[in-house]
Amino acid sequence: MFQIEFENQEKVVGIDLGTTNSLVAWMNLTKPEVIVGEDGDKLVPSVVSIASDGQIIVGNAARQELIDHPERSIYSVKRLMGRGVEDVQEELKLFPFRIAAGSESVIRVVLGEKTFTPPEVSALILRQLRKNAEEALGATVSKCVITVPAYFNDAQRQATRDAGRIAGLEVLRLVNEPTAAALAYGLDKRKEGIIAVYDLGGGTFDISILKLQDGIFEVLATNGDTHLGGDDIDNRLLRIALEDVKSEWGEDLSASGEAVQTLRRDVIRAKEALSFAPVVTIEFDWHGKAYRREITRELFESLITDIVDRTLGPCRDCMRDAGVTPEQIDEVVLVGGSTRIPMVRSAVEVLFRAKPHTELNPDEVVALGAAVQAGILSGTVENQLLLDVTPLSLGIEMYGGVVSKIIHRNSTIPASAGETFTTGVDGQTNVLIHVVQGERELAKDNRSLARFDLKGIDPMPAGYARVEVRFLIDANGILNVTARDARTGKEQSVDVKPSYGLTDEQVEAMIEASIDHAEDDYNAAQVAGARVDADAILAATDKAKRTDAWVELSDEERQKITDAMNRLQLAYHSDDHHLIQAQIDVLNEVTHALAENMMNTAVRGALKGTHV
Amino acid sequence: MSPTCWNCGKPAPSRFCAECRALQPPASDYFAFFEIPRALAPDLKDLEKRFYALSRQLHPDLFSRKSAREQEYSLESTAILNDAYRVLKDPVARTLYVLKQEGFDVGEQSTKDVPPELLEEVFELNMALEELRMGDEDARPQLEAARARFRKMRDELDADLQRQFAGWDASQRAETLAAVRALLNRRKYITNLIDKASHVPDRV
């Protein structure tokens, strides 16, 4: 009976799966809170390393591995999510990704002896976050909200959702990062206004403009660049340092993974320090040699001017699409570690003519917002609602390779469009639809999403068949396609061939493969969860024993309860969550009468207080 | 909307069953969905208020702990809500929607056929554009004057449309809709001309 209050309390966590760092947060009663990991850090570096014995290392510990065993480690995997090998040629020049052969439609990276798809690597990061959350909250965590860059396309979103599934998490919602940030800031804030969120992270840039009205966050427009971020700044400093070293030492270190990773760490340190000091020194020690280089903020700013400028075009486009002028923007929110750079802050201030908010830690604000969204979905946060948009137009390839747009970018999601298709040849029994995402006129210049094969059309003369296809972009920004025969009203089968990414079967296989590994973690989490429940019911029973309701029970009833409490306390220290749960159930059963007595007492008390 | 609730079988439910509060499949007509009369000039402030209120009732975020069927209806309903709001708040999209619902053919209009009364204007515009392309900067003021004239025409058309909208909303006469359709075609043509006159070729 006492259990009622603990039911439906499964925690839904919010996860910021970042290019550089990842975080997990939850709603602690009414306030979102980032969860601290076992190493005492809130940020989990998005670095994964596989030791030679197969042990998986994630986060801070993997950062050292990245230097000691670069061939067994990977970082910035988010850059590869939902992309084909031809998309990432630029990345491959700058990042030490080792791509396996046969990676045409799904990239596979080599880590030690094995190959992994990007969603599998991301799943390893998610598992670590999940573990951190389960240990901190003492409960099983199986549901989550994950944030994605607003400008992520369908394939990148699907890849993120796949990563969640592989990690054994039910992804209740994908939320756009800037929108999540607005949610985090929106708590107890103004009643209405226009908010711009500028999000410059490790690898992606997003700008979103929202209208806030009585708790509804309506995204008016979004824009961005999925290839722009702090990584680009690091690469620039790294290149300079490598050239310096080459001319000073007469040694080209760029082929040594270990040296490059050490130097990368050192230039990042210098970059971060430059946000607070006018001049810093890059300090790189390598096999007894020392490289020192002073960098002034002035030089640094001249190096990154074009990177900062590249964010401004999307900002202007976004304002135009939202139909607002800089004067109309009431609040500007900064998100992402790169917004600590003074030059970025002043560029934003000049553009929007408003002093940006920096109260919340730009590294944490997205995760905090994800936790708020988790709260909305689990019903603990009321009155707030997010209305997001799709960042890219959805179109179908028409005759001649031209695109016909059916859902325009910046449409509020869920959004849908219906199209009727017919056959072009007598007796034709299937129709192939090529769906693309992007703003360009020709299909080949846009992002290919998938080919949908409408099959099983009754053979008839050309142009007679009528297949109604419904394209629906759901609240995650992911496309769903259904079709029906307009003449018979019967559902038509649709075969989906995604252009990039994993098929459902591949994801299933990966989930299977990860389950073996997951068993230990799972059991530990179950035990932790059961103990939390046990604590709660024991405490509630203890409290009840100090009330009149306890006195009203018979001796026999009181004895039963005491016995059940003792047995539960014994089971508590076993590692068997089934046993703990069984004893909880027993105690729950025998406390029925006690709980009822308490309720009656409460009702009597309440009645006494009223004037009948 | 269906005559009986899918969940409890009680008769004639509206958006939510009065009996069991289950969400019902959505109405497909945009005006019916918003529970407002079909109109060419609806109250936009009221429309926005309804949009927010309906979002608060129907959004998938509020159904994540409900049955799969209700989740599906929530997704369907919210998609229609968003599609409907997008169309109804935009004057051109809204008018085309009403025309279609009232049985008018609103297929792709050819913009190649020049309305006779604009023949001379279009001829002059093309001349000016051609001269600019050839490097004759003297044609620039001409072009700007043309653009200003077209803008004025469009403003007049819009005023005319507003009057027709009010007329149809009051009386629902088919002739008014025919006039609206003609005005809309003309407006589309003039908008194209404005675009054309705005994309001035660069100096050679």
Coordinates of N, CA, C and O in Angstrom, one line a residue, chain A residues 215-273:
Chain A
G215 N 4.7 30.2 -21.1 CA 5.2 28.8 -20.9 C 5.4 28.0 -22.2 O 5.9 26.9 -22.2
I216 N 4.9 28.6 -23.3 CA 5.1 27.9 -24.6 C 6.3 28.4 -25.3 O 6.4 29.7 -25.4
F217 N 7.2 27.6 -25.6 CA 8.4 28.0 -26.3 C 8.2 27.6 -27.7 O 8.3 26.4 -28.1
E218 N 7.9 28.6 -28.6 CA 7.7 28.3 -30.0 C 8.9 28.8 -30.8 O 9.2 29.9 -30.8
V219 N 9.5 27.8 -31.4 CA 10.7 28.1 -32.2 C 10.2 28.7 -33.5 O 9.3 28.2 -34.2
L220 N 10.7 29.9 -33.8 CA 10.2 30.6 -35.0 C 11.1 30.2 -36.2 O 10.6 30.1 -37.3
A221 N 12.4 30.1 -36.0 CA 13.3 29.7 -37.1 C 14.6 29.2 -36.5 O 14.9 29.5 -35.3
T222 N 15.2 28.3 -37.2 CA 16.5 27.8 -36.8 C 17.5 27.8 -38.0 O 17.0 27.7 -39.1
N223 N 18.8 27.9 -37.7 CA 19.7 27.8 -38.8 C 21.0 27.3 -38.2 O 21.1 27.1 -37.0
G224 N 22.0 27.0 -39.0 CA 23.3 26.5 -38.4 C 24.2 25.9 -39.4 O 24.0 26.1 -40.6
D225 N 25.2 25.3 -38.8 CA 26.2 24.6 -39.6 C 26.7 23.4 -38.8 O 27.2 23.6 -37.7
T226 N 26.5 22.2 -39.4 CA 26.9 21.0 -38.6 C 28.4 20.8 -38.6 O 28.8 19.7 -38.1
H227 N 29.1 21.7 -39.2 CA 30.6 21.5 -39.3 C 31.3 22.7 -38.9 O 32.2 23.1 -39.6
L228 N 31.0 23.2 -37.8 CA 31.6 24.4 -37.3 C 31.6 24.4 -35.8 O 30.6 24.3 -35.2
G229 N 32.8 24.6 -35.2 CA 32.8 24.5 -33.8 C 34.2 24.7 -33.2 O 35.2 25.0 -34.0
G230 N 34.4 24.5 -31.9 CA 35.6 24.7 -31.2 C 36.7 23.8 -31.8 O 37.9 24.2 -31.8
D231 N 36.3 22.6 -32.3 CA 37.3 21.7 -32.9 C 38.1 22.4 -34.1 O 39.3 22.2 -34.3
D232 N 37.4 23.2 -34.8 CA 38.0 23.9 -35.9 C 39.1 24.9 -35.4 O 40.1 25.1 -36.1
I233 N 38.8 25.5 -34.3 CA 39.7 26.5 -33.7 C 40.9 25.7 -33.2 O 42.1 26.1 -33.5
D234 N 40.7 24.5 -32.6 CA 41.8 23.7 -32.1 C 42.7 23.3 -33.3 O 43.9 23.3 -33.2
N235 N 42.1 22.9 -34.4 CA 42.8 22.4 -35.5 C 43.7 23.5 -36.1 O 44.8 23.3 -36.5
R236 N 43.2 24.8 -36.0 CA 44.0 25.9 -36.5 C 45.3 26.1 -35.7 O 46.4 26.2 -36.2
L237 N 45.1 26.1 -34.3 CA 46.2 26.3 -33.4 C 47.2 25.1 -33.6 O 48.4 25.2 -33.6
L238 N 46.6 23.9 -33.7 CA 47.4 22.7 -33.8 C 48.3 22.8 -35.1 O 49.5 22.4 -35.0
R239 N 47.7 23.2 -36.2 CA 48.5 23.3 -37.4 C 49.7 24.2 -37.2 O 50.8 23.9 -37.6
I240 N 49.5 25.4 -36.6 CA 50.5 26.3 -36.4 C 51.6 25.7 -35.5 O 52.8 25.8 -35.8
A241 N 51.2 25.0 -34.5 CA 52.2 24.4 -33.5 C 53.0 23.4 -34.2 O 54.2 23.3 -34.1
L242 N 52.3 22.5 -35.0 CA 53.0 21.5 -35.7 C 54.1 22.1 -36.7 O 55.2 21.5 -36.8
E243 N 53.7 23.1 -37.4 CA 54.6 23.8 -38.3 C 55.8 24.3 -37.5 O 57.0 24.2 -38.0
D244 N 55.5 25.0 -36.4 CA 56.6 25.5 -35.5 C 57.6 24.5 -35.1 O 58.8 24.6 -35.3
V245 N 57.0 23.4 -34.7 CA 57.8 22.3 -34.2 C 58.7 21.7 -35.3 O 59.9 21.4 -35.1
K246 N 58.1 21.6 -36.5 CA 58.8 21.1 -37.6 C 60.0 22.0 -37.9 O 61.1 21.5 -38.2
S247 N 59.8 23.3 -37.9 CA 60.9 24.2 -38.3 C 61.9 24.3 -37.1 O 63.1 24.4 -37.3
E248 N 61.4 24.3 -35.8 CA 62.4 24.4 -34.7 C 63.2 23.1 -34.5 O 64.3 23.1 -34.2
W249 N 62.5 22.0 -34.5 CA 63.1 20.7 -34.2 C 63.6 19.9 -35.4 O 64.2 18.9 -35.4
G250 N 63.1 20.4 -36.6 CA 63.4 19.7 -37.8 C 62.7 18.3 -37.8 O 63.2 17.3 -38.4
E251 N 61.6 18.2 -37.2 CA 60.9 16.9 -37.0 C 59.4 17.1 -37.3 O 58.8 18.0 -36.8
D252 N 58.9 16.3 -38.2 CA 57.5 16.3 -38.5 C 56.7 15.3 -37.7 O 56.8 14.1 -37.8
L253 N 56.0 15.9 -36.7 CA 55.3 15.0 -35.8 C 53.9 14.7 -36.2 O 53.2 13.9 -35.5
S254 N 53.4 15.2 -37.4 CA 52.0 15.1 -37.7 C 51.6 13.6 -38.0 O 50.4 13.3 -37.9
A255 N 52.6 12.8 -38.2 CA 52.2 11.4 -38.4 C 52.1 10.6 -37.1 O 51.6 9.5 -37.1
S256 N 52.6 11.1 -36.0 CA 52.6 10.4 -34.8 C 51.3 10.7 -34.0 O 51.1 11.9 -33.5
G257 N 50.4 9.7 -33.9 CA 49.2 10.0 -33.2 C 49.4 10.4 -31.8 O 48.7 11.4 -31.3
E258 N 50.3 9.8 -31.1 CA 50.6 10.2 -29.7 C 51.0 11.6 -29.6 O 50.5 12.3 -28.7
A259 N 52.0 12.0 -30.5 CA 52.4 13.4 -30.4 C 51.3 14.4 -30.7 O 51.1 15.4 -30.0
V260 N 50.6 14.1 -31.8 CA 49.5 15.0 -32.2 C 48.5 15.2 -31.0 O 48.0 16.3 -30.7
Q261 N 48.1 14.0 -30.4 CA 47.1 14.1 -29.3 C 47.6 14.9 -28.1 O 46.9 15.6 -27.5
T262 N 48.9 14.7 -27.8 CA 49.5 15.5 -26.7 C 49.5 17.0 -27.0 O 49.1 17.8 -26.2
L263 N 49.9 17.3 -28.2 CA 49.9 18.7 -28.7 C 48.5 19.3 -28.7 O 48.3 20.4 -28.3
R264 N 47.6 18.5 -29.2 CA 46.2 19.0 -29.2 C 45.7 19.3 -27.8 O 45.1 20.4 -27.6
R265 N 46.0 18.4 -26.9 CA 45.6 18.7 -25.5 C 46.3 20.0 -25.0 O 45.6 20.9 -24.4
D266 N 47.5 20.3 -25.4 CA 48.2 21.4 -24.9 C 47.7 22.7 -25.6 O 47.6 23.8 -24.9
V267 N 47.4 22.6 -26.9 CA 46.8 23.9 -27.5 C 45.4 24.2 -27.0 O 45.0 25.3 -26.8
I268 N 44.7 23.1 -26.6 CA 43.3 23.4 -26.1 C 43.4 24.1 -24.7 O 42.7 25.0 -24.4
R269 N 44.4 23.6 -23.9 CA 44.7 24.3 -22.6 C 44.9 25.8 -22.9 O 44.4 26.6 -22.2
A270 N 45.8 26.1 -23.8 CA 46.2 27.4 -24.1 C 44.9 28.2 -24.6 O 44.7 29.3 -24.1
K271 N 44.2 27.6 -25.5 CA 43.0 28.3 -26.0 C 42.0 28.6 -24.8 O 41.5 29.8 -24.8
E272 N 41.8 27.7 -24.0 CA 40.9 27.9 -22.9 C 41.4 29.0 -21.9 O 40.6 29.9 -21.5
A273 N 42.7 29.0 -21.7 CA 43.2 30.0 -20.8 C 43.1 31.4 -21.4 O 43.0 32.4 -20.7

